[in-house]
Amino acid sequence: MAGQALRRLMAEYKQLSINPPEGILAGPVSEENFFEWEALISGPADTVFEGGLFPAKLVFPSDYPLNPPKMSFLCEMFHPNIFPDGRVCISILHSPGDDPLGYESSSERWSPVQSVEKILLSVVSMLAEPNDESPANVDASKMWRENREEFNKTAQRIVRKTLGL
């Protein structure tokens, strides 16, 4: 199984290298380990995260693409769909099948037709449009809903921090 996963990851890396999505760089940490990737995501334009450069890592299971990778930001983040420890919580990264909590449909969750590129583009969309109905960070979700100005100030502080300012 790991051989199939490795071939798939190598093909996805080649495709990302040839035609990278705007504002996203991603690839294996080393050529010896294609199961751990690093990514650099630019904050989406016209959002409070615009201008930020957010490093992240993806760790792929040996049965990829049957199961999704785990993704975490390596910098401070304050967002309704990012746990305080940096782990990303979006539907596309949830195990395939029915949601035991009944919140998501199986079509929103991981499937083998997804790709690293789709994951990263979904994360960019998530930064632009948080889902505050299913928060990973309750404090960020509450602030997003109840005090948008304070949320924006916090996000802009993080953007400056990612730039070393």
PDB file of C-alpha atoms in Angstrom:
ATOM      1  CA  MET A   1       0.000   0.000   0.000  1.00  0.00           C
ATOM      2  CA  ALA A   2       2.802   2.442   0.850  1.00  0.00           C
ATOM      3  CA  GLY A   3       4.208   1.946  -2.661  1.00  0.00           C
ATOM      4  CA  GLN A   4       0.951   3.117  -4.230  1.00  0.00           C
ATOM      5  CA  ALA A   5       0.834   6.065  -1.841  1.00  0.00           C
ATOM      6  CA  LEU A   6       4.404   7.012  -2.704  1.00  0.00           C
ATOM      7  CA  ARG A   7       3.688   6.913  -6.464  1.00  0.00           C
ATOM      8  CA  ARG A   8       0.601   9.048  -5.962  1.00  0.00           C
ATOM      9  CA  LEU A   9       2.457  11.601  -3.821  1.00  0.00           C
ATOM     10  CA  MET A  10       5.306  11.795  -6.331  1.00  0.00           C
ATOM     11  CA  ALA A  11       2.816  12.443  -9.141  1.00  0.00           C
ATOM     12  CA  GLU A  12       1.025  15.127  -7.114  1.00  0.00           C
ATOM     13  CA  TYR A  13       4.328  16.795  -6.274  1.00  0.00           C
ATOM     14  CA  LYS A  14       5.308  16.824  -9.948  1.00  0.00           C
ATOM     15  CA  GLN A  15       1.974  18.408 -10.878  1.00  0.00           C
ATOM     16  CA  LEU A  16       2.278  21.051  -8.118  1.00  0.00           C
ATOM     17  CA  SER A  17       5.815  21.834  -9.278  1.00  0.00           C
ATOM     18  CA  ILE A  18       4.745  22.286 -12.896  1.00  0.00           C
ATOM     19  CA  ASN A  19       1.565  24.237 -12.195  1.00  0.00           C
ATOM     20  CA  PRO A  20       1.465  25.584  -8.617  1.00  0.00           C
ATOM     21  CA  PRO A  21      -1.726  27.297  -7.460  1.00  0.00           C
ATOM     22  CA  GLU A  22      -1.303  31.013  -6.897  1.00  0.00           C
ATOM     23  CA  GLY A  23      -0.077  31.813  -3.399  1.00  0.00           C
ATOM     24  CA  ILE A  24       0.810  28.223  -2.488  1.00  0.00           C
ATOM     25  CA  LEU A  25       4.143  26.414  -2.367  1.00  0.00           C
ATOM     26  CA  ALA A  26       4.216  22.793  -1.242  1.00  0.00           C
ATOM     27  CA  GLY A  27       6.369  19.712  -1.423  1.00  0.00           C
ATOM     28  CA  PRO A  28       8.075  16.978   0.538  1.00  0.00           C
ATOM     29  CA  VAL A  29      10.348  18.000   3.384  1.00  0.00           C
ATOM     30  CA  SER A  30      12.994  15.760   1.816  1.00  0.00           C
ATOM     31  CA  GLU A  31      13.280  13.396  -1.128  1.00  0.00           C
ATOM     32  CA  GLU A  32      13.812  10.578   1.362  1.00  0.00           C
ATOM     33  CA  ASN A  33      10.352  11.073   2.886  1.00  0.00           C
ATOM     34  CA  PHE A  34       7.451  11.875   0.589  1.00  0.00           C
ATOM     35  CA  PHE A  35       4.989  11.281   3.447  1.00  0.00           C
ATOM     36  CA  GLU A  36       5.783  14.576   5.187  1.00  0.00           C
ATOM     37  CA  TRP A  37       5.314  17.810   3.281  1.00  0.00           C
ATOM     38  CA  GLU A  38       5.792  21.451   4.066  1.00  0.00           C
ATOM     39  CA  ALA A  39       3.675  24.206   2.613  1.00  0.00           C
ATOM     40  CA  LEU A  40       3.716  27.973   2.551  1.00  0.00           C
ATOM     41  CA  ILE A  41       0.345  29.595   2.083  1.00  0.00           C
ATOM     42  CA  SER A  42      -0.152  33.278   1.305  1.00  0.00           C
ATOM     43  CA  GLY A  43      -3.079  34.900   3.066  1.00  0.00           C
ATOM     44  CA  PRO A  44      -5.938  35.326   0.607  1.00  0.00           C
ATOM     45  CA  ALA A  45      -6.424  38.770  -0.949  1.00  0.00           C
ATOM     46  CA  ASP A  46      -9.128  41.017   0.480  1.00  0.00           C
ATOM     47  CA  THR A  47      -9.200  39.157   3.816  1.00  0.00           C
ATOM     48  CA  VAL A  48      -7.748  39.923   7.223  1.00  0.00           C
ATOM     49  CA  PHE A  49      -5.062  37.324   6.468  1.00  0.00           C
ATOM     50  CA  GLU A  50      -3.903  39.093   3.293  1.00  0.00           C
ATOM     51  CA  GLY A  51      -0.160  39.572   3.170  1.00  0.00           C
ATOM     52  CA  GLY A  52       0.620  36.819   5.665  1.00  0.00           C
ATOM     53  CA  LEU A  53       2.853  33.866   4.867  1.00  0.00           C
ATOM     54  CA  PHE A  54       1.698  30.846   6.805  1.00  0.00           C
ATOM     55  CA  PRO A  55       3.932  27.771   7.049  1.00  0.00           C
ATOM     56  CA  ALA A  56       2.195  24.430   7.453  1.00  0.00           C
ATOM     57  CA  LYS A  57       2.939  20.738   7.341  1.00  0.00           C
ATOM     58  CA  LEU A  58       1.026  17.786   5.971  1.00  0.00           C
ATOM     59  CA  VAL A  59       1.630  14.233   7.151  1.00  0.00           C
ATOM     60  CA  PHE A  60       0.296  11.517   4.875  1.00  0.00           C
ATOM     61  CA  PRO A  61      -0.787   8.043   5.988  1.00  0.00           C
ATOM     62  CA  SER A  62       0.757   4.990   4.337  1.00  0.00           C
ATOM     63  CA  ASP A  63      -2.645   4.225   2.769  1.00  0.00           C
ATOM     64  CA  TYR A  64      -2.972   7.636   1.075  1.00  0.00           C
ATOM     65  CA  PRO A  65      -5.163   8.430  -0.894  1.00  0.00           C
ATOM     66  CA  LEU A  66      -7.626   6.104   0.819  1.00  0.00           C
ATOM     67  CA  ASN A  67      -7.295   8.255   3.930  1.00  0.00           C
ATOM     68  CA  PRO A  68      -6.486  11.956   4.240  1.00  0.00           C
ATOM     69  CA  PRO A  69      -3.322  13.561   5.535  1.00  0.00           C
ATOM     70  CA  LYS A  70      -3.177  15.516   8.776  1.00  0.00           C
ATOM     71  CA  MET A  71      -2.443  19.208   8.360  1.00  0.00           C
ATOM     72  CA  SER A  72      -1.154  21.728  10.884  1.00  0.00           C
ATOM     73  CA  PHE A  73       0.020  25.292  10.728  1.00  0.00           C
ATOM     74  CA  LEU A  74       3.504  25.793  12.141  1.00  0.00           C
ATOM     75  CA  CYS A  75       2.898  29.390  13.180  1.00  0.00           C
ATOM     76  CA  GLU A  76       0.442  31.005  15.529  1.00  0.00           C
ATOM     77  CA  MET A  77      -3.063  31.036  14.048  1.00  0.00           C
ATOM     78  CA  PHE A  78      -6.350  32.375  15.374  1.00  0.00           C
ATOM     79  CA  HIS A  79      -9.195  31.074  13.263  1.00  0.00           C
ATOM     80  CA  PRO A  80     -12.484  29.274  13.956  1.00  0.00           C
ATOM     81  CA  ASN A  81     -11.404  26.192  11.968  1.00  0.00           C
ATOM     82  CA  ILE A  82      -7.871  25.856  13.303  1.00  0.00           C
ATOM     83  CA  PHE A  83      -7.259  24.299  16.707  1.00  0.00           C
ATOM     84  CA  PRO A  84      -5.093  26.362  19.069  1.00  0.00           C
ATOM     85  CA  ASP A  85      -2.221  23.885  18.449  1.00  0.00           C
ATOM     86  CA  GLY A  86      -2.379  24.591  14.686  1.00  0.00           C
ATOM     87  CA  ARG A  87      -4.278  21.520  13.490  1.00  0.00           C
ATOM     88  CA  VAL A  88      -6.600  22.277  10.584  1.00  0.00           C
ATOM     89  CA  CYS A  89     -10.212  21.152  10.919  1.00  0.00           C
ATOM     90  CA  ILE A  90     -12.077  21.143   7.620  1.00  0.00           C
ATOM     91  CA  SER A  91     -14.378  18.565   6.088  1.00  0.00           C
ATOM     92  CA  ILE A  92     -12.023  17.580   3.265  1.00  0.00           C
ATOM     93  CA  LEU A  93      -9.510  16.328   5.880  1.00  0.00           C
ATOM     94  CA  HIS A  94     -12.053  14.210   7.766  1.00  0.00           C
ATOM     95  CA  SER A  95     -11.956  10.443   7.247  1.00  0.00           C
ATOM     96  CA  PRO A  96     -14.169   9.132   4.451  1.00  0.00           C
ATOM     97  CA  GLY A  97     -17.679   7.893   5.084  1.00  0.00           C
ATOM     98  CA  ASP A  98     -20.546   9.104   7.192  1.00  0.00           C
ATOM     99  CA  ASP A  99     -19.970  11.674   9.934  1.00  0.00           C
ATOM    100  CA  PRO A 100     -20.627  10.019  13.303  1.00  0.00           C
ATOM    101  CA  LEU A 101     -21.998  13.361  14.555  1.00  0.00           C
ATOM    102  CA  GLY A 102     -24.240  13.796  11.523  1.00  0.00           C
ATOM    103  CA  TYR A 103     -22.910  17.286  10.777  1.00  0.00           C
ATOM    104  CA  GLU A 104     -21.246  16.625   7.415  1.00  0.00           C
ATOM    105  CA  SER A 105     -22.431  14.606   4.468  1.00  0.00           C
ATOM    106  CA  SER A 106     -20.071  11.917   3.198  1.00  0.00           C
ATOM    107  CA  SER A 107     -19.626  13.929  -0.024  1.00  0.00           C
ATOM    108  CA  GLU A 108     -18.005  16.773   1.970  1.00  0.00           C
ATOM    109  CA  ARG A 109     -15.472  14.479   3.611  1.00  0.00           C
ATOM    110  CA  TRP A 110     -12.266  12.989   2.236  1.00  0.00           C
ATOM    111  CA  SER A 111     -12.366  10.767  -0.811  1.00  0.00           C
ATOM    112  CA  PRO A 112      -9.491   9.357  -2.882  1.00  0.00           C
ATOM    113  CA  VAL A 113     -10.303  11.749  -5.738  1.00  0.00           C
ATOM    114  CA  GLN A 114      -9.110  14.643  -3.578  1.00  0.00           C
ATOM    115  CA  SER A 115      -5.517  15.856  -3.866  1.00  0.00           C
ATOM    116  CA  VAL A 116      -2.924  17.921  -2.065  1.00  0.00           C
ATOM    117  CA  GLU A 117      -3.781  20.835  -4.333  1.00  0.00           C
ATOM    118  CA  LYS A 118      -7.488  20.589  -3.463  1.00  0.00           C
ATOM    119  CA  ILE A 119      -6.645  20.438   0.239  1.00  0.00           C
ATOM    120  CA  LEU A 120      -4.481  23.554   0.062  1.00  0.00           C
ATOM    121  CA  LEU A 121      -7.033  25.464  -1.997  1.00  0.00           C
ATOM    122  CA  SER A 122      -9.722  24.464   0.525  1.00  0.00           C
ATOM    123  CA  VAL A 123      -7.547  25.807   3.341  1.00  0.00           C
ATOM    124  CA  VAL A 124      -7.136  29.122   1.498  1.00  0.00           C
ATOM    125  CA  SER A 125     -10.938  29.270   1.127  1.00  0.00           C
ATOM    126  CA  MET A 126     -11.326  28.418   4.800  1.00  0.00           C
ATOM    127  CA  LEU A 127      -9.039  31.306   5.760  1.00  0.00           C
ATOM    128  CA  ALA A 128     -11.210  33.635   3.689  1.00  0.00           C
ATOM    129  CA  GLU A 129     -14.553  32.241   4.868  1.00  0.00           C
ATOM    130  CA  PRO A 130     -14.514  30.520   8.264  1.00  0.00           C
ATOM    131  CA  ASN A 131     -17.205  28.032   9.217  1.00  0.00           C
ATOM    132  CA  ASP A 132     -18.158  29.223  12.690  1.00  0.00           C
ATOM    133  CA  GLU A 133     -20.880  26.578  13.050  1.00  0.00           C
ATOM    134  CA  SER A 134     -18.316  23.818  13.565  1.00  0.00           C
ATOM    135  CA  PRO A 135     -15.473  25.493  15.431  1.00  0.00           C
ATOM    136  CA  ALA A 136     -12.128  23.941  16.256  1.00  0.00           C
ATOM    137  CA  ASN A 137     -11.264  27.099  18.198  1.00  0.00           C
ATOM    138  CA  VAL A 138     -14.329  28.174  20.168  1.00  0.00           C
ATOM    139  CA  ASP A 139     -12.763  31.479  21.253  1.00  0.00           C
ATOM    140  CA  ALA A 140     -11.936  32.441  17.664  1.00  0.00           C
ATOM    141  CA  SER A 141     -15.401  31.408  16.502  1.00  0.00           C
ATOM    142  CA  LYS A 142     -17.104  33.421  19.232  1.00  0.00           C
ATOM    143  CA  MET A 143     -14.966  36.481  18.446  1.00  0.00           C
ATOM    144  CA  TRP A 144     -15.627  36.042  14.688  1.00  0.00           C
ATOM    145  CA  ARG A 145     -19.392  36.147  15.354  1.00  0.00           C
ATOM    146  CA  GLU A 146     -19.591  38.674  18.179  1.00  0.00           C
ATOM    147  CA  ASN A 147     -16.640  41.032  17.825  1.00  0.00           C
ATOM    148  CA  ARG A 148     -15.392  41.043  14.238  1.00  0.00           C
ATOM    149  CA  GLU A 149     -13.268  44.141  14.808  1.00  0.00           C
ATOM    150  CA  GLU A 150     -11.297  42.418  17.586  1.00  0.00           C
ATOM    151  CA  PHE A 151     -11.000  39.239  15.492  1.00  0.00           C
ATOM    152  CA  ASN A 152      -9.596  41.293  12.606  1.00  0.00           C
ATOM    153  CA  LYS A 153      -7.050  42.981  14.903  1.00  0.00           C
ATOM    154  CA  THR A 154      -5.914  39.599  16.207  1.00  0.00           C
ATOM    155  CA  ALA A 155      -5.606  38.186  12.676  1.00  0.00           C
ATOM    156  CA  GLN A 156      -3.672  41.233  11.489  1.00  0.00           C
ATOM    157  CA  ARG A 157      -1.267  40.893  14.437  1.00  0.00           C
ATOM    158  CA  ILE A 158      -0.628  37.282  13.375  1.00  0.00           C
ATOM    159  CA  VAL A 159      -0.057  38.381   9.761  1.00  0.00           C
ATOM    160  CA  ARG A 160       2.570  40.878  10.904  1.00  0.00           C
ATOM    161  CA  LYS A 161       4.169  38.216  13.094  1.00  0.00           C
ATOM    162  CA  THR A 162       4.457  35.779  10.131  1.00  0.00           C
ATOM    163  CA  LEU A 163       6.367  38.505   8.311  1.00  0.00           C
ATOM    164  CA  GLY A 164       8.688  39.134  11.249  1.00  0.00           C
ATOM    165  CA  LEU A 165       7.237  42.614  11.880  1.00  0.00           C
TER     166      LEU A 165
END
